[in-house]
Structures are given as C-alpha cells and as structure tokens.
Coordinates of C-alpha atoms in Angstrom, one line a residue:
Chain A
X360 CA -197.7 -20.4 28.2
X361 CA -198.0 -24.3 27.6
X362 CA -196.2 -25.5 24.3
X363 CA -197.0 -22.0 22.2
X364 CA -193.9 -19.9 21.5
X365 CA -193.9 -16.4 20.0
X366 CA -191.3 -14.6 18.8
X367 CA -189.6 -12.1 19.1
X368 CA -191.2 -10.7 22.8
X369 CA -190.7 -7.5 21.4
X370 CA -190.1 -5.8 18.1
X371 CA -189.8 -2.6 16.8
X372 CA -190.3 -1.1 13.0
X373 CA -190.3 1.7 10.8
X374 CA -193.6 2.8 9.6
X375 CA -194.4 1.6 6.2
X376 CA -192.5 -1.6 6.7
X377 CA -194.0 -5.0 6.8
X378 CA -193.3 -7.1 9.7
X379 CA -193.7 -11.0 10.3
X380 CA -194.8 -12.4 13.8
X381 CA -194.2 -15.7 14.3
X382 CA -196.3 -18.1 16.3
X383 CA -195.6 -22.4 16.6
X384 CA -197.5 -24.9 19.0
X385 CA -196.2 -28.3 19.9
X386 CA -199.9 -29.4 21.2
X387 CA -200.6 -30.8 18.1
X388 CA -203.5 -28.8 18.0
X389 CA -206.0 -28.1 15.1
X390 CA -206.8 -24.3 15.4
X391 CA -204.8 -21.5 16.2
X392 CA -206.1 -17.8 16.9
X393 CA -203.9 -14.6 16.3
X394 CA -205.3 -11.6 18.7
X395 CA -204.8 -8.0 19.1
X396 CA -204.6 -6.4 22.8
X397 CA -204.9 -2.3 23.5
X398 CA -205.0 -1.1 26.5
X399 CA -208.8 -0.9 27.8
X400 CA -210.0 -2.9 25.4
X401 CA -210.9 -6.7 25.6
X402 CA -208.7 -9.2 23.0
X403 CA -209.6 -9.0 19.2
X404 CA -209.7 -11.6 17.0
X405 CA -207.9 -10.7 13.8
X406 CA -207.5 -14.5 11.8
X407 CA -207.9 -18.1 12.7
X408 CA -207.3 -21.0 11.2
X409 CA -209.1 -24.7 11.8
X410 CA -207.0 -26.6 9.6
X411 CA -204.0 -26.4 7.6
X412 CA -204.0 -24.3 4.5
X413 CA -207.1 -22.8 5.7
X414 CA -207.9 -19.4 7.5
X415 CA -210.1 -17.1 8.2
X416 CA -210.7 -13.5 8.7
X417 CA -211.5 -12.6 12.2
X418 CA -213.1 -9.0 13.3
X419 CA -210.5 -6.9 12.3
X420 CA -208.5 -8.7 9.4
X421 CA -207.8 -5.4 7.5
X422 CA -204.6 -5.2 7.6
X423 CA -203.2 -8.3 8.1
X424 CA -202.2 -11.6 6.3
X425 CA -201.2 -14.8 7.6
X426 CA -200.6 -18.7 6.1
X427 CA -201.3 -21.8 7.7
X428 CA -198.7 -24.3 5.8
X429 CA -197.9 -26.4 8.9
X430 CA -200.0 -27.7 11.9
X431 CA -197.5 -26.2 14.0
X432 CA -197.4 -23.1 12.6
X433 CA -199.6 -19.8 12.1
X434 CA -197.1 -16.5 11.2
X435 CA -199.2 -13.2 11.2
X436 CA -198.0 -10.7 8.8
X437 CA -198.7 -6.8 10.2
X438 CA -198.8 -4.9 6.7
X439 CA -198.3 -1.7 6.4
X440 CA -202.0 -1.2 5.2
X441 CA -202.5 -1.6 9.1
X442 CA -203.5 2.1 10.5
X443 CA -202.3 1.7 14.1
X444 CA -200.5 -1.5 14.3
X445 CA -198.6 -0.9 17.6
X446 CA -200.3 -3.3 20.1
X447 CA -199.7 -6.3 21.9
X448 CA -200.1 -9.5 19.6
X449 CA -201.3 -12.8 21.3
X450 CA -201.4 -16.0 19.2
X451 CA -203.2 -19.0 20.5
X452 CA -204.5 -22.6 19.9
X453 CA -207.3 -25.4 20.8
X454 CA -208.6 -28.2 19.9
X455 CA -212.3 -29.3 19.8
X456 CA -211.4 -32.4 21.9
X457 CA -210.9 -30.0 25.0
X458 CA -214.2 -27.8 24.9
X459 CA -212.1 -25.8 22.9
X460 CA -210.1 -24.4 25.4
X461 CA -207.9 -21.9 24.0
X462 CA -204.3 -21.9 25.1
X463 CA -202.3 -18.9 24.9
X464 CA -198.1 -18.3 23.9
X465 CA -196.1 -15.1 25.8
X466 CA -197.0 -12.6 23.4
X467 CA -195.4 -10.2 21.2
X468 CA -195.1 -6.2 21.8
X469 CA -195.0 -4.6 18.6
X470 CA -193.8 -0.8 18.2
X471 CA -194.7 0.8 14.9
X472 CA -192.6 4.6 14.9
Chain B
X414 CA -225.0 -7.9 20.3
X415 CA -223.1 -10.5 22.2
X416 CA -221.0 -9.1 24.7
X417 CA -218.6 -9.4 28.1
X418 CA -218.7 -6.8 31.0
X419 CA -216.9 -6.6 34.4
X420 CA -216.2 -5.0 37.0
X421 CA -214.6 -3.1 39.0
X422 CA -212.1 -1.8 36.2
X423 CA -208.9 -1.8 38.9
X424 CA -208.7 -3.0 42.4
X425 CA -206.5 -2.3 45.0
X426 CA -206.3 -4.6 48.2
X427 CA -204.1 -5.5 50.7
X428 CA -201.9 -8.7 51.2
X429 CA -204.1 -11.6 52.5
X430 CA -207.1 -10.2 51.9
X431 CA -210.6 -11.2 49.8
X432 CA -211.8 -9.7 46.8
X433 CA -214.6 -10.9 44.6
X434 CA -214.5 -9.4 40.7
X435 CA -217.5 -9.6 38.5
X436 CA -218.1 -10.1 35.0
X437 CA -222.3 -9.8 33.3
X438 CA -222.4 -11.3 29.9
X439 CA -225.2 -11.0 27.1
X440 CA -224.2 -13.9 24.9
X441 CA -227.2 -16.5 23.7
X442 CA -227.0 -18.9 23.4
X443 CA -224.0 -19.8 26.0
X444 CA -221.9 -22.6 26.4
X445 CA -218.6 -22.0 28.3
X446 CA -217.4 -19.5 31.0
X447 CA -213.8 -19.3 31.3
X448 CA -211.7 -16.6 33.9
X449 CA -208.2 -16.0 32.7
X450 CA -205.3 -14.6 34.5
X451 CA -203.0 -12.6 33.0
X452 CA -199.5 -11.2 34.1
X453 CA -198.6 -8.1 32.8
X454 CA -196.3 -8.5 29.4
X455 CA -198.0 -12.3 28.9
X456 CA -200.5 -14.3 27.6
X457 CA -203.6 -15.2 29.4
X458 CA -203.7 -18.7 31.5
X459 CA -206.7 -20.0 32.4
X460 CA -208.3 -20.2 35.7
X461 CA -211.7 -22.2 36.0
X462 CA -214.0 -23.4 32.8
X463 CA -217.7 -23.7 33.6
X464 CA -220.7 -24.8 31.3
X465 CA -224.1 -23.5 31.5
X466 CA -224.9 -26.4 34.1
X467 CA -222.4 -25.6 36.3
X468 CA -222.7 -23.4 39.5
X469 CA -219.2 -23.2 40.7
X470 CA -215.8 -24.3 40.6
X471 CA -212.6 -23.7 42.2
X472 CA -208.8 -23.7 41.8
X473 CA -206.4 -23.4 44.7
X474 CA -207.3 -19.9 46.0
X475 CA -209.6 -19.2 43.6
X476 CA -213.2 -20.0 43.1
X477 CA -215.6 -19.1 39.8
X478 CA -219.4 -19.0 40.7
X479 CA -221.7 -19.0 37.4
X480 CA -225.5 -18.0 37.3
X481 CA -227.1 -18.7 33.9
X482 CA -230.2 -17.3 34.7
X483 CA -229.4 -13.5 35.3
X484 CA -225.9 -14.0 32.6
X485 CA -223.6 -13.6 35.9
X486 CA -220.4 -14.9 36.7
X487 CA -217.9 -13.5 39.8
X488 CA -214.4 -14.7 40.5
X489 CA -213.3 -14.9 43.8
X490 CA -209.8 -14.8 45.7
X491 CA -209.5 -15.8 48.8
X492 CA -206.4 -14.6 51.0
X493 CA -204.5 -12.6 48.3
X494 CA -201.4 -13.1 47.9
X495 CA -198.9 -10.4 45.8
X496 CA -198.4 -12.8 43.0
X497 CA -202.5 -12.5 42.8
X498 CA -201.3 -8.9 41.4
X499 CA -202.8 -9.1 37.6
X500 CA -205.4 -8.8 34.6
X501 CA -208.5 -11.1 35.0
X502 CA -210.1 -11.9 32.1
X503 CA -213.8 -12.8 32.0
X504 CA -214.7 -14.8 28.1
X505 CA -217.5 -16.3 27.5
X506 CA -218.1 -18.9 24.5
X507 CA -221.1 -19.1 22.7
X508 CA -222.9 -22.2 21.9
X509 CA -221.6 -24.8 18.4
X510 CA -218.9 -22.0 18.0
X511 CA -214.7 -21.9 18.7
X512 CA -215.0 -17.9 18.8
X513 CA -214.9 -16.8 22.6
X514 CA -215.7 -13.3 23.4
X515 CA -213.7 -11.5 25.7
X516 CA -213.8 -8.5 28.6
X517 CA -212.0 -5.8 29.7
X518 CA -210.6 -7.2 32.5
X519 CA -210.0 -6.2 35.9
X520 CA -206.8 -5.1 37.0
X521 CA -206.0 -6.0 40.4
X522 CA -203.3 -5.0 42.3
X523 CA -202.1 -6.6 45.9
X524 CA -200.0 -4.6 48.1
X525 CA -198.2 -5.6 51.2

C-alpha cells in the first residue's frame, strides 16, 4: 500500500446523505487518481488531479466532487446525486519521474442503504 | 476503442503448481504494460512494468512476457503458492498520457 492511506476501510450511509472519503500520500507525489471498483468490472476512473488546486473529471465524474488543497491530499466527496454509489473506492498516486507508475492505498468499502 | 481483455475469468489450481493468465489489449498507441496483484479487500500492488521494447520480465515467482506485435501480454506463476490466491490485474498505458486502462482481472485461487 506504499505511503497512501485511506480512510475509513469501511463506511456505511443512509441514502441521500453525502459522504467524504479521505485519501493522503506521503510520496510527495504530483498526481493522485480516485477509482471506482464493482465486481466484474475493470477500475474506473472518476477524478484526478496533476497539481494542487487542480482536478479533473475522469469517466464517470457524475456524482462526485473532490478538492486538491494540499499535495498530500485528494478527499473524494460521494454526493447523493450518485445513482449506485456502493462500491469499493481506490485512491492512488504517481509521479511522471517513475513512468508514471501508479501506486495504490488499502481502499475504502462504501455501503449506501 | 482502447481497451484491456484477459483471461481466464477464475482459476483454480493446486498448491505448487503453474498457471499462465492472459491479458489482449487494443490500445494505440502503447507505452507501458503493468500486471497488478490484488488481495481481496485491498488496493492493487504492482507486479512487473514493461515498455513496448520489452519482451519479458520477472519478479520472484513471477514472470510477465509482452508481445507488441499481436497486443499480447501473459503473466506467469511458477510453483504457486496459497498466498498466490488473488485478483490480477492486466493495465495497459497509452502513449504521452497518465490514464492507464484497466481489465477485468483474473481471479485465481490456490488450494492445498
């Protein structure tokens, strides 16, 4: 999981309620990804970010917010615009220096009831 | 439309074992090949990184063979072991870009 935590591991919330996922990297790296995982399906980007105070909207952005006010960290915001937001949410990181190899945190399980 | 295949879906094998998974991609133009592995409940970890000029490349147990001609890429195990018992994860980056594009996976699963 290298030096990307995400928190909580799992969380759990009433539908109609916003929820906050937080993601922080100590690789001081420039980028950082936010990804969707269902089951059967390969990992979606929703929102990434290159530099600070700068984002952008991935494939399925609808939905979803996010802010990029530190290097370090790159919170996703699940709204509850989002249609089917339980899934598995990976947040990640890179940096052109290392053929942009993207590193990965633990992941959060979200449950929407 | 760029995109990442593999197969099988699941695989079953028995401790100590080979198994070879596969992964066809259609992205053009290509620059990386990366395998993942990923434990159930956790974010991927890579395996091997390849470029277009590579032909193979291994790590521990585990070796990556790439062919850029016919957009193929397998992953093989050699001597399984139960940890070996995960989701690999074929993605494939495409060339002056940071987006990487992702498979299925194949889920394999090592029994004593």
């Amino acid at each position: 999981d290298g030096g990307i935590t995400q928190s909580p591991k799992y969380l759990f919330r009433k539908e109609g309620q916003n929820v906050t996922l937080s993601c922080e990297q100590n690789l001081n790296h420039d980028a950082m990804y936010w990804y969707r995982q269902d089951p059967g399906q390969g990992l979606r980007l929703i929102y990434y970010s290159q530099i600070v105070n700068d984002f952008q909207k991935g494939d399925i952005a609808e939905g979803y917010s996010v802010s990029r006010e530190k290097k370090e960290s790159f919170p996703l915001t699940v709204t509850s615009a989002q249609k089917n937001p339980t899934a598995f949410y990976l947040c990640a990181s890179s940096t052109s220096t290392d053929s942009y190899e993207q590193y990965f945190g633990p992941g959060t399980r979200l449950t929407v009831t | 439309k760029n995109q990442v295949e593999q197969s099988p879906q699941s695989l079953i094998i028995l401790e100590g074992k080979n198994c070879t998974l596969q992964c066809n991609y259609t992205v053009s133009p290509f620059s990386n090949l990366r395998w993942y592995k990923q434990d159930t409940g956790r974010g991927p970890v890579s395996l091997t990184i390849m470029t277009f000029s590579e032909n193979t490349k291994s790590n521990g147990r585990y070796t990556a063979t790439l062919d850029a001609d016919t957009k193929q890429s397998s992953l093989h195990i050699t001597a399984s072991q139960l940890s070996d018992s995960a989701s690999y994860i074929c993605v494939v980056r495409g060339y002056n870009t940071d987006k990487l594009i992702f498979g299925t996976g194949t889920r394999l699963q090592v029994f004593p």
